[in-house]
Coordinates of C-alpha atoms in Angstrom, one line a residue:
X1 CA 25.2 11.4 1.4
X2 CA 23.4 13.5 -1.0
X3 CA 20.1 12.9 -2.4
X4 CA 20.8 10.3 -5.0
X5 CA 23.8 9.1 -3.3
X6 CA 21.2 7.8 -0.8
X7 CA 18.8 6.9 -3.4
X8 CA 20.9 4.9 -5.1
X9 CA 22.4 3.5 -1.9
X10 CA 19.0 2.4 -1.0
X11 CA 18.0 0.5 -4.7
X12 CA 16.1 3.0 -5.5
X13 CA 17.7 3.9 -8.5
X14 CA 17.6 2.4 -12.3
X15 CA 17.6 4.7 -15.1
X16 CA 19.3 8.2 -15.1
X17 CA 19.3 10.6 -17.5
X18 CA 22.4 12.1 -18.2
X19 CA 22.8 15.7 -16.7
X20 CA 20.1 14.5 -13.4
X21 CA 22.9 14.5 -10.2
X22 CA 24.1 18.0 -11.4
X23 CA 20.6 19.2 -12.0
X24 CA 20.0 18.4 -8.6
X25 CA 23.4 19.1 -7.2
X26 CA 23.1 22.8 -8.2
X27 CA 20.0 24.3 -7.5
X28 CA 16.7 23.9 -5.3
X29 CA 14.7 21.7 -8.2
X30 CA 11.2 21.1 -8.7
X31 CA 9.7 17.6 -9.5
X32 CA 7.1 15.5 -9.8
X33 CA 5.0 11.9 -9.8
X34 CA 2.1 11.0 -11.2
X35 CA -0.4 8.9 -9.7
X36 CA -3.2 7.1 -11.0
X37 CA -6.3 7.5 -9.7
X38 CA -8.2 4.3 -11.4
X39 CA -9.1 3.6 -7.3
X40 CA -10.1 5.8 -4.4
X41 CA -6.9 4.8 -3.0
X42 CA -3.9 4.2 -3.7
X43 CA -1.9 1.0 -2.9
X44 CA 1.4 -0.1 -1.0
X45 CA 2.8 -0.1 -4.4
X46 CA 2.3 3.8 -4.8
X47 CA 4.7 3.7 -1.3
X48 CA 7.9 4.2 -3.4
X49 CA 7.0 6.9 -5.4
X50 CA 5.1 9.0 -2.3
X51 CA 9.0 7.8 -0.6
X52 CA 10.9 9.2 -3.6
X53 CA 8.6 12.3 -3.4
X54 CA 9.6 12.9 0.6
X55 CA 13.2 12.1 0.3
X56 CA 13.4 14.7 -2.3
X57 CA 11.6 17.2 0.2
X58 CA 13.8 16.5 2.6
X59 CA 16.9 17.2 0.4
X60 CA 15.8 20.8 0.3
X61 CA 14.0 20.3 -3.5
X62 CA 10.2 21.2 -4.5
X63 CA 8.0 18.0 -4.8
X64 CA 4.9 18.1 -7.0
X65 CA 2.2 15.4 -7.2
X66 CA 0.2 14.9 -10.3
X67 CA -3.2 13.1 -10.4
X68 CA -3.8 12.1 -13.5
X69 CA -7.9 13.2 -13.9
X70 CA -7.2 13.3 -17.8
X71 CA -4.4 10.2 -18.4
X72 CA -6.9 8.3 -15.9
X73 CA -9.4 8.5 -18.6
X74 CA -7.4 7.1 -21.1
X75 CA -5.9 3.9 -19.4
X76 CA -1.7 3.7 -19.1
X77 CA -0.6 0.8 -21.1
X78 CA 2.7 0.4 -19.5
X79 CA 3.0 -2.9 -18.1
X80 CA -0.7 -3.8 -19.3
X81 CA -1.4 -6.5 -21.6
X82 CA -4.7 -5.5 -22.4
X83 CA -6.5 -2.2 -22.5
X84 CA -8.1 -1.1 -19.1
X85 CA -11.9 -0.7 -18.6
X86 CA -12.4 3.2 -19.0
X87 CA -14.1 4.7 -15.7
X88 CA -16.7 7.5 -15.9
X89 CA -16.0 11.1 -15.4
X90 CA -17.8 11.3 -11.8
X91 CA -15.7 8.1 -10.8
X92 CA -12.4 9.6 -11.8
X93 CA -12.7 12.9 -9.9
X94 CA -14.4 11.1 -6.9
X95 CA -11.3 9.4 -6.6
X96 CA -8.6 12.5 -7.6
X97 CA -10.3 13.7 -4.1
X98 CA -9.6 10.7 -2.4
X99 CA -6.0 10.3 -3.6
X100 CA -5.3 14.0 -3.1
X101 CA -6.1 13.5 1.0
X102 CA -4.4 10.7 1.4
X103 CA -0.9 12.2 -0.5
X104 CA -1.6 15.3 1.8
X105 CA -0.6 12.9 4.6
X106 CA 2.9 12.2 3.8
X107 CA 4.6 15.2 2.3
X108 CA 4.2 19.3 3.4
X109 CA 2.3 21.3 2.0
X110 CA 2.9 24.9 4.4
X111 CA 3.0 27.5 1.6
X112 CA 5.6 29.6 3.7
X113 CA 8.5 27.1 2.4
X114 CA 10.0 28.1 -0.9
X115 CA 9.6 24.1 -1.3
X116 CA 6.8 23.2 -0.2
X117 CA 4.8 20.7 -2.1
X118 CA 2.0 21.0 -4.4
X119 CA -1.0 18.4 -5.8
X120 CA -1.8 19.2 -9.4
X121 CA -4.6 17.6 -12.1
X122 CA -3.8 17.4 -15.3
X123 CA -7.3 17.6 -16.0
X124 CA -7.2 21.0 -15.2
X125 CA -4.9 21.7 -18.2
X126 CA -6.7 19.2 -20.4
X127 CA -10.2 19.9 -19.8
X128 CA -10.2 22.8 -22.6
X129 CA -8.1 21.5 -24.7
X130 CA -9.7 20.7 -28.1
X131 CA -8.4 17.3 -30.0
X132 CA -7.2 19.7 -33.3
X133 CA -5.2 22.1 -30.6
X134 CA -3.7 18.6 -29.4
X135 CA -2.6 17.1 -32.3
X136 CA -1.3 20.4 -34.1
X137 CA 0.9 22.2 -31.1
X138 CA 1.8 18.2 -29.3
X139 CA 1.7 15.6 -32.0
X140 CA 3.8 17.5 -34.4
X141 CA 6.7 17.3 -31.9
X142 CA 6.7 13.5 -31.8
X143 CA 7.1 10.9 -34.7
X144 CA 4.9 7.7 -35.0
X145 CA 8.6 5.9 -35.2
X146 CA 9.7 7.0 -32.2
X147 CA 6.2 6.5 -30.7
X148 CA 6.4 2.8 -32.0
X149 CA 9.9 2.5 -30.5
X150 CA 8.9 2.4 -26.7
X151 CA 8.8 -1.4 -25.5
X152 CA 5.3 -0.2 -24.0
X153 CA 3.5 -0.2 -27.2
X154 CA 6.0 -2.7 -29.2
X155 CA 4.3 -5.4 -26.7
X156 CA 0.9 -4.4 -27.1
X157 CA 1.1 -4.5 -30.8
X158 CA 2.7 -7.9 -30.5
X159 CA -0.4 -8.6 -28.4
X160 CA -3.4 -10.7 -30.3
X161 CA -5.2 -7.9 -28.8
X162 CA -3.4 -5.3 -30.3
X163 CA -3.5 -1.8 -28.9
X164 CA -6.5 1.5 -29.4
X165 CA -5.7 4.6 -30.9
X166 CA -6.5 5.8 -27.1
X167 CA -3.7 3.9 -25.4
X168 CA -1.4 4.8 -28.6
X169 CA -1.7 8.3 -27.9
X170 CA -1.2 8.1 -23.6
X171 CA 2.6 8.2 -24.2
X172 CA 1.6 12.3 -25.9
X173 CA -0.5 13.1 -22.9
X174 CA 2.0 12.1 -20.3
X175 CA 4.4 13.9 -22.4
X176 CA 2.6 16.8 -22.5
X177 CA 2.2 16.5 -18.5
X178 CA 5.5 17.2 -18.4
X179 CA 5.7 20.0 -20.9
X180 CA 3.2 21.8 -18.7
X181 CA 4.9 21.6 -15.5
X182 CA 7.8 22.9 -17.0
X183 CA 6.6 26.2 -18.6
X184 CA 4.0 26.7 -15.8
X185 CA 5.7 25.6 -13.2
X186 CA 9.1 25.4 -13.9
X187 CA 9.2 22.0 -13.1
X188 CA 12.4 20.2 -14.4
X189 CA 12.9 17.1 -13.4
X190 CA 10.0 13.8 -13.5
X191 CA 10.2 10.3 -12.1
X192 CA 8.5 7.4 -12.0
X193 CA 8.7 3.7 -11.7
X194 CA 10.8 1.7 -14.5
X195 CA 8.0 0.5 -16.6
X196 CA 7.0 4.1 -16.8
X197 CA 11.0 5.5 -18.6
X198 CA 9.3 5.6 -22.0
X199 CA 6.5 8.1 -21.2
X200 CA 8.8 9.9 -19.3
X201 CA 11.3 10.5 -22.2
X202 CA 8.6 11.0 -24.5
X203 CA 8.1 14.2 -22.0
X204 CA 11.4 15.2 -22.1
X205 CA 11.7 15.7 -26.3
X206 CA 8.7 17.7 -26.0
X207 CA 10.2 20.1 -23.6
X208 CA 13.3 20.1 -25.9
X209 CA 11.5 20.3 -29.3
X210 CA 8.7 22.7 -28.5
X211 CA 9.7 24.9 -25.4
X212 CA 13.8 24.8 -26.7
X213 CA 14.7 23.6 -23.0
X214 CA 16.1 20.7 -21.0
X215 CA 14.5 18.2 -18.6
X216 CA 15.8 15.5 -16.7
X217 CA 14.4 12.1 -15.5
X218 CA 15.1 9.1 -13.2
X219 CA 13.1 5.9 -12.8
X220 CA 13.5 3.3 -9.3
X221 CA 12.8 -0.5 -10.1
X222 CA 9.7 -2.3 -9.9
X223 CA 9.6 -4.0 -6.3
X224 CA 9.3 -7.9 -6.5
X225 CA 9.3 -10.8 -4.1
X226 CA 11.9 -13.1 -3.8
X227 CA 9.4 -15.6 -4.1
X228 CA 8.7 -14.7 -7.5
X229 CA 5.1 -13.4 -6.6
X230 CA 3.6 -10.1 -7.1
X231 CA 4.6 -7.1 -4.8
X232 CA 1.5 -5.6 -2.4
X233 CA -0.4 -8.7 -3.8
X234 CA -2.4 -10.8 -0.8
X235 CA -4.7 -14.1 -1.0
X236 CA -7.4 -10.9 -0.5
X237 CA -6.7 -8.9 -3.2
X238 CA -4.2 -5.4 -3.0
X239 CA -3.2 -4.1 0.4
X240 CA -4.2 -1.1 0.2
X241 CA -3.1 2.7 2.2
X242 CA -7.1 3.3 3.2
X243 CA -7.9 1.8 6.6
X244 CA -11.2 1.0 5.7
X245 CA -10.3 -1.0 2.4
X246 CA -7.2 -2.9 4.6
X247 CA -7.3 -2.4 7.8
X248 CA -3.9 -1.0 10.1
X249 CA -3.9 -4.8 11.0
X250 CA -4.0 -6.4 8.1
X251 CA -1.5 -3.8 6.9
X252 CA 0.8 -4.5 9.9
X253 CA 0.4 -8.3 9.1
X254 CA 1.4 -7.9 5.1
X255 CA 5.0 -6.5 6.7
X256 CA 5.5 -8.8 9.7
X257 CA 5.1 -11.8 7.0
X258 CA 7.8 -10.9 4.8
X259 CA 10.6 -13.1 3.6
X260 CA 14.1 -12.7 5.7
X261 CA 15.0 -12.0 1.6
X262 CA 12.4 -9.1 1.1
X263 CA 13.0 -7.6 4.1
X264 CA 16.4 -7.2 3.5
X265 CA 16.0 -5.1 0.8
X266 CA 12.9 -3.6 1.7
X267 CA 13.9 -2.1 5.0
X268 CA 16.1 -0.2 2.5
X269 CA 13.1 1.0 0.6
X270 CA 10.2 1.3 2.3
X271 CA 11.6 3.4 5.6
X272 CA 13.4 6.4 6.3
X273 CA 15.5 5.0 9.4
X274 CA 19.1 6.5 8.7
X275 CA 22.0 3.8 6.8
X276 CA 23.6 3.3 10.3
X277 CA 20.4 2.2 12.0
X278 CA 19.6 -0.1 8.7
X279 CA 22.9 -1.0 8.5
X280 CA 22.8 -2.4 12.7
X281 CA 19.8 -3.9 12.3
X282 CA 20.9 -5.8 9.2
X283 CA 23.4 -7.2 11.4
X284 CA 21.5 -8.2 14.4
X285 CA 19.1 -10.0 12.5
X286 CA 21.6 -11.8 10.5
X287 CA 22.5 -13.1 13.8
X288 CA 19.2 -14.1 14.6
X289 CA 17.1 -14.4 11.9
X290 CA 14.8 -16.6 14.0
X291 CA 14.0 -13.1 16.2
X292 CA 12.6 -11.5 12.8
X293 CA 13.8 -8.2 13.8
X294 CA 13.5 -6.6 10.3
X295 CA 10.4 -7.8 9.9
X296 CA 9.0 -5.9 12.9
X297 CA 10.9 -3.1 12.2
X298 CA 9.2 -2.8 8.7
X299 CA 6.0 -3.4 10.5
X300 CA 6.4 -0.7 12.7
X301 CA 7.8 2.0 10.5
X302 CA 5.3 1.4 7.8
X303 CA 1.9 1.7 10.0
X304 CA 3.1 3.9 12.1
X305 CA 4.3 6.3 8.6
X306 CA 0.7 5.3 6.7
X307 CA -1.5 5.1 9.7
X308 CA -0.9 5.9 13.2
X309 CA 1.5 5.3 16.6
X310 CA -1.9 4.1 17.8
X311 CA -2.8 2.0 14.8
X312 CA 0.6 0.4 15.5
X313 CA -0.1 -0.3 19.3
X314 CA -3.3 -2.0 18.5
X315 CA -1.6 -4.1 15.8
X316 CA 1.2 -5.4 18.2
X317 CA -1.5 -6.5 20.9
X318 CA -3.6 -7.9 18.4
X319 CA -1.2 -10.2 17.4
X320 CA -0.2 -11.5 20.9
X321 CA -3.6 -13.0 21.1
X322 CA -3.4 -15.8 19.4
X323 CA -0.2 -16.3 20.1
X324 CA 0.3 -15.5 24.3
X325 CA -2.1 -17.0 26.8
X326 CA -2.1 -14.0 29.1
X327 CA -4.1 -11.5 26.7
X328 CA -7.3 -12.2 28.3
X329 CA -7.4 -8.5 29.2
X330 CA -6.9 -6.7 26.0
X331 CA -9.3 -9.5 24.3
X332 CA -11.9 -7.7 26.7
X333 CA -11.1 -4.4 25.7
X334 CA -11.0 -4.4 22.2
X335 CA -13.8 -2.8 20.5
X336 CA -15.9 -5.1 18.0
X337 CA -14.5 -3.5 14.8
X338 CA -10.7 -4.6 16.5
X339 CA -12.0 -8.0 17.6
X340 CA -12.9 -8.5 14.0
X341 CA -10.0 -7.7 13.0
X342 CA -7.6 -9.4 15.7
X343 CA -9.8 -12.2 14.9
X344 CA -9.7 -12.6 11.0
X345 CA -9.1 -16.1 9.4
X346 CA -10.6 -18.0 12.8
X347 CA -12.4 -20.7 11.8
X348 CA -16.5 -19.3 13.0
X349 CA -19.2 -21.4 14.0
X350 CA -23.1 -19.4 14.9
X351 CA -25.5 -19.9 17.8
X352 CA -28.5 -18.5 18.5
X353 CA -29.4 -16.1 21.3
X354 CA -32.0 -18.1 22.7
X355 CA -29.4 -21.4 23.0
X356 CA -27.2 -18.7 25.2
X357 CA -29.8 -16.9 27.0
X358 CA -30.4 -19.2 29.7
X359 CA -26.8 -21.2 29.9
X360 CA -25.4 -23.2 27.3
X361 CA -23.9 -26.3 29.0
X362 CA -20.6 -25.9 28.2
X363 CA -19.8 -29.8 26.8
X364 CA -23.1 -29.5 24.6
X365 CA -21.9 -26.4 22.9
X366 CA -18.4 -28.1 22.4
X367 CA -20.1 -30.9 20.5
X368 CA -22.9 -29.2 18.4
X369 CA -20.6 -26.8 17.6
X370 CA -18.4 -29.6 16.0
X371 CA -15.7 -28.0 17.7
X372 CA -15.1 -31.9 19.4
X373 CA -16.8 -34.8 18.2
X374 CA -17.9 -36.3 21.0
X375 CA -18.4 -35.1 24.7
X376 CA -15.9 -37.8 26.0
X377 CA -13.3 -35.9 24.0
X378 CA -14.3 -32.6 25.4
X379 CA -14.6 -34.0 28.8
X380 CA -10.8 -34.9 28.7
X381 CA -9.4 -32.2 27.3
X382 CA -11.4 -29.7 29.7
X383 CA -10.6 -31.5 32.9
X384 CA -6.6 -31.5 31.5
X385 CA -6.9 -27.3 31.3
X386 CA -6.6 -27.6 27.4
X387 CA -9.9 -25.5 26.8
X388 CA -9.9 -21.7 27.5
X389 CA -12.9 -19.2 26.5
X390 CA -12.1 -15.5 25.7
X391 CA -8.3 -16.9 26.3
X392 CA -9.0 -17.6 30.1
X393 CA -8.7 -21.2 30.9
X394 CA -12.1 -23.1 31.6
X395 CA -11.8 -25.0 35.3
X396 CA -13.5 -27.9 35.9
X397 CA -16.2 -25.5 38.1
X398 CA -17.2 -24.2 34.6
X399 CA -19.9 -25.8 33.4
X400 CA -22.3 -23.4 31.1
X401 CA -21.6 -20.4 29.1
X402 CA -24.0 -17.2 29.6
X403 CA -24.2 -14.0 28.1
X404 CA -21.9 -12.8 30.8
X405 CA -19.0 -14.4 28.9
X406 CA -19.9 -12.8 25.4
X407 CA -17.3 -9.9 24.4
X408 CA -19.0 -7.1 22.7
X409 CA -22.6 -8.9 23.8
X410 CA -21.8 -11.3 20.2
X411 CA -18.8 -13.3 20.7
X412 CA -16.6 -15.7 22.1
X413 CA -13.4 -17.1 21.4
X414 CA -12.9 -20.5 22.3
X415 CA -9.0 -22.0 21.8
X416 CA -8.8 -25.8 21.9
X417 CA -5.3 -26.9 22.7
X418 CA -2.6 -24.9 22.1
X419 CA -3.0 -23.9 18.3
X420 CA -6.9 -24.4 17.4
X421 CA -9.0 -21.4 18.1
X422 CA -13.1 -20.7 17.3
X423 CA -14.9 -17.3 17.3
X424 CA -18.4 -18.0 18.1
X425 CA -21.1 -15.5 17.0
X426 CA -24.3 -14.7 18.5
X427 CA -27.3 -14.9 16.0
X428 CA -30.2 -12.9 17.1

């Protein structure tokens, strides 16, 4: 398959401007993203177009990636139904740097390839630029009517709300974007998400108009759920690419609990396995969907791709230890900042250092703790082997906890049956 063969094969496809497979059938071509650095990092959503960027790479073309220091200041209204609260200068380019390292991760940059990528700002470009200049040698080139046109800003007008002069005119600066990368960097071919095909066109007449010459364009869909809910969307907020904003855990997690639906399609998207290896393990899990083998797939492709083989490992363990009685061992050797997150959404109950620093009898702790109501209760299910600390099961010779049992000198994990689990934590 060739590049948009497999693009397409993969959904990743919608609109196509006319002219784009030979444009990319004939010669090595350059093109680019933007991204938008309104956060210091960017999301799962951002995934596709950072994909669409690397298949391109790989396909022998020249991929650049624009962070959008200027169109950041003035808020994208695509998709928005209401204008965006404008974030300082200092804010903006605190975050260009923070988006720029984590888009170095993913595509190459060694300047000894006649393709290798490139990271631009538009602020660079903009940053001189006076608003007469703009509106004279840009604005000319495009007509309110057609500017009016775009569903974009035919919804925000519709809006109570309406729409600023500001967001009116981000359709010009994308536009221009464009423009630029073309004359500076012969840059001839743009593509974005579907929500994004107006601004993208608006680039294209402007290259046509004012520079005499001819672009080209292609937009993938907007990912949804089959659920209906929103894409890279969690009870928490965004799952996000920065390890310190979601953690390689919780990112693992997002994947692993995906619909047998989503991950049909998304195994398409969001990895690079070849179409016979997606094509197999379509058909092993439709013959046992229970085994959820593109689920894990996604999982492991995904952290491995955004964070590390090692980040991956930790995940997989992590997640046997709710779930498999004989993890005692890699309970112990997590690290506090893995135990936290291994841990997350446990129910947690406090005691003090003092109550711990002599022996805590074990069926007082159980019932102050309100993990059982009443010591008979606790009794039962201890002398039965249905109580285990730190996952190791609690004999009937077991009768107060010390500090010797704390992981990480804090905590303990205390499961109740087969299903009901408590992290404890040490209060100084």
């Amino acid at each position: 398959m060739n590049l948009m063969e497999e693009l397409q094969w993969r959904g990743l496809i919608q609109d196509i401007m006319p002219g784009t497979i030979e444009q990319l059938n004939k010669e090595m071509t350059s093109a680019y993203i933007g991204f938008d650095p309104t956060a210091d990092s960017l999301h799962i959503g951002s995934l596709v177009p950072i994909l669409l960027l690397v298949h391109l790479q790989k396909a022998g073309h020249k991929p650049f990636a624009l962070v959008g220091g200027a169109t950041g200041m003035v808020g994208d209204p695509s998709g928005k139904s209401e204008e965006r609260n404008l974030l300082s200068e200092d804010v903006l380019q605190h975050n260009v740097q923070c988006v720029k390292k984590q888009l170095e991760k993913f595509l190459d940059f060694d300047t000894t390839k006649p393709n290798a990528a490139e990271m631009v700002n538009n602020y660079d470009w903009f940053k001189d630029m006076s608003f007469l200049h703009f509106i004279r040698d840009v604005g000319k080139y495009i007509t309110v009517n057609y500017m009016l046109a775009k569903d974009s800003v035919k919804k925000r007008i519709e809006n109570e709300n309406g729409m600023s002069f500001t967001e009116f005119t981000y359709q010009l600066v994308q536009g221009y974007d464009f423009y630029w990368l073309y004359t500076h960097k012969n840059c001839k071919l743009q593509m974005g998400g579907s929500d994004q095909w107006g601004n993208i066109v608006t680039g294209t007449e402007i290259i046509r108009k004012k520079a005499g010459g001819e672009a080209f364009a292609f937009t993938c869909p907007l990912i949804t759920k089959a659920d209906g809910g929103k894409f890279g969307k969690t009870e928490k907020g965004n799952v996000w690419l920065d390890a310190q904003k979601t953690s390689p855990y919780q990112f693992y997690q997002f994947w692993m609990n995906a619909s047998d639906e989503d991950a049909k399609k998304w195994i398409k998207i969001f990895t690079l396995l070849p179409k016979e290896t997606i094509e197999s393990l379509l058909e092993a899990h439709n013959k046992a969907p229970n085994e959820r083998i593109l689920q894990k797939k996604l999982a492991e492709s995904l952290t491995i791709f955004v964070h590390s083989k090692a980040d991956y490992d930790f995940a997989v363990q992590a997640s046997e230890i709710l779930f498999n009685n004989e993890t005692a061992d890699i309970l112990a050797s997590l690290s506090e900042k893995q135990l936290i997150q291994a841990l997350e959404g446990v129910p947690t109950i406090t005691i003090s250092k003092s109550q711990i620093e002599n022996g805590y009898d074990l069926l007082n702790f159980l019932t102050e703790t309100s993990i059982f109501p009443s010591k008979s209760e606790a009794r039962k299910m201890w002398q039965n082997g249905g109580i285990r600390i730190n996952k190791k099961k609690i004999e009937t010779d077991y009768v107060q906890i010390t500090k010797q049992d704390l992981l990480q000198n804090k905590y303990l994990l205390i499961q109740k049956g087969k299903k009901n689990y408590y992290l404890a934590v040490v209060n100084d």
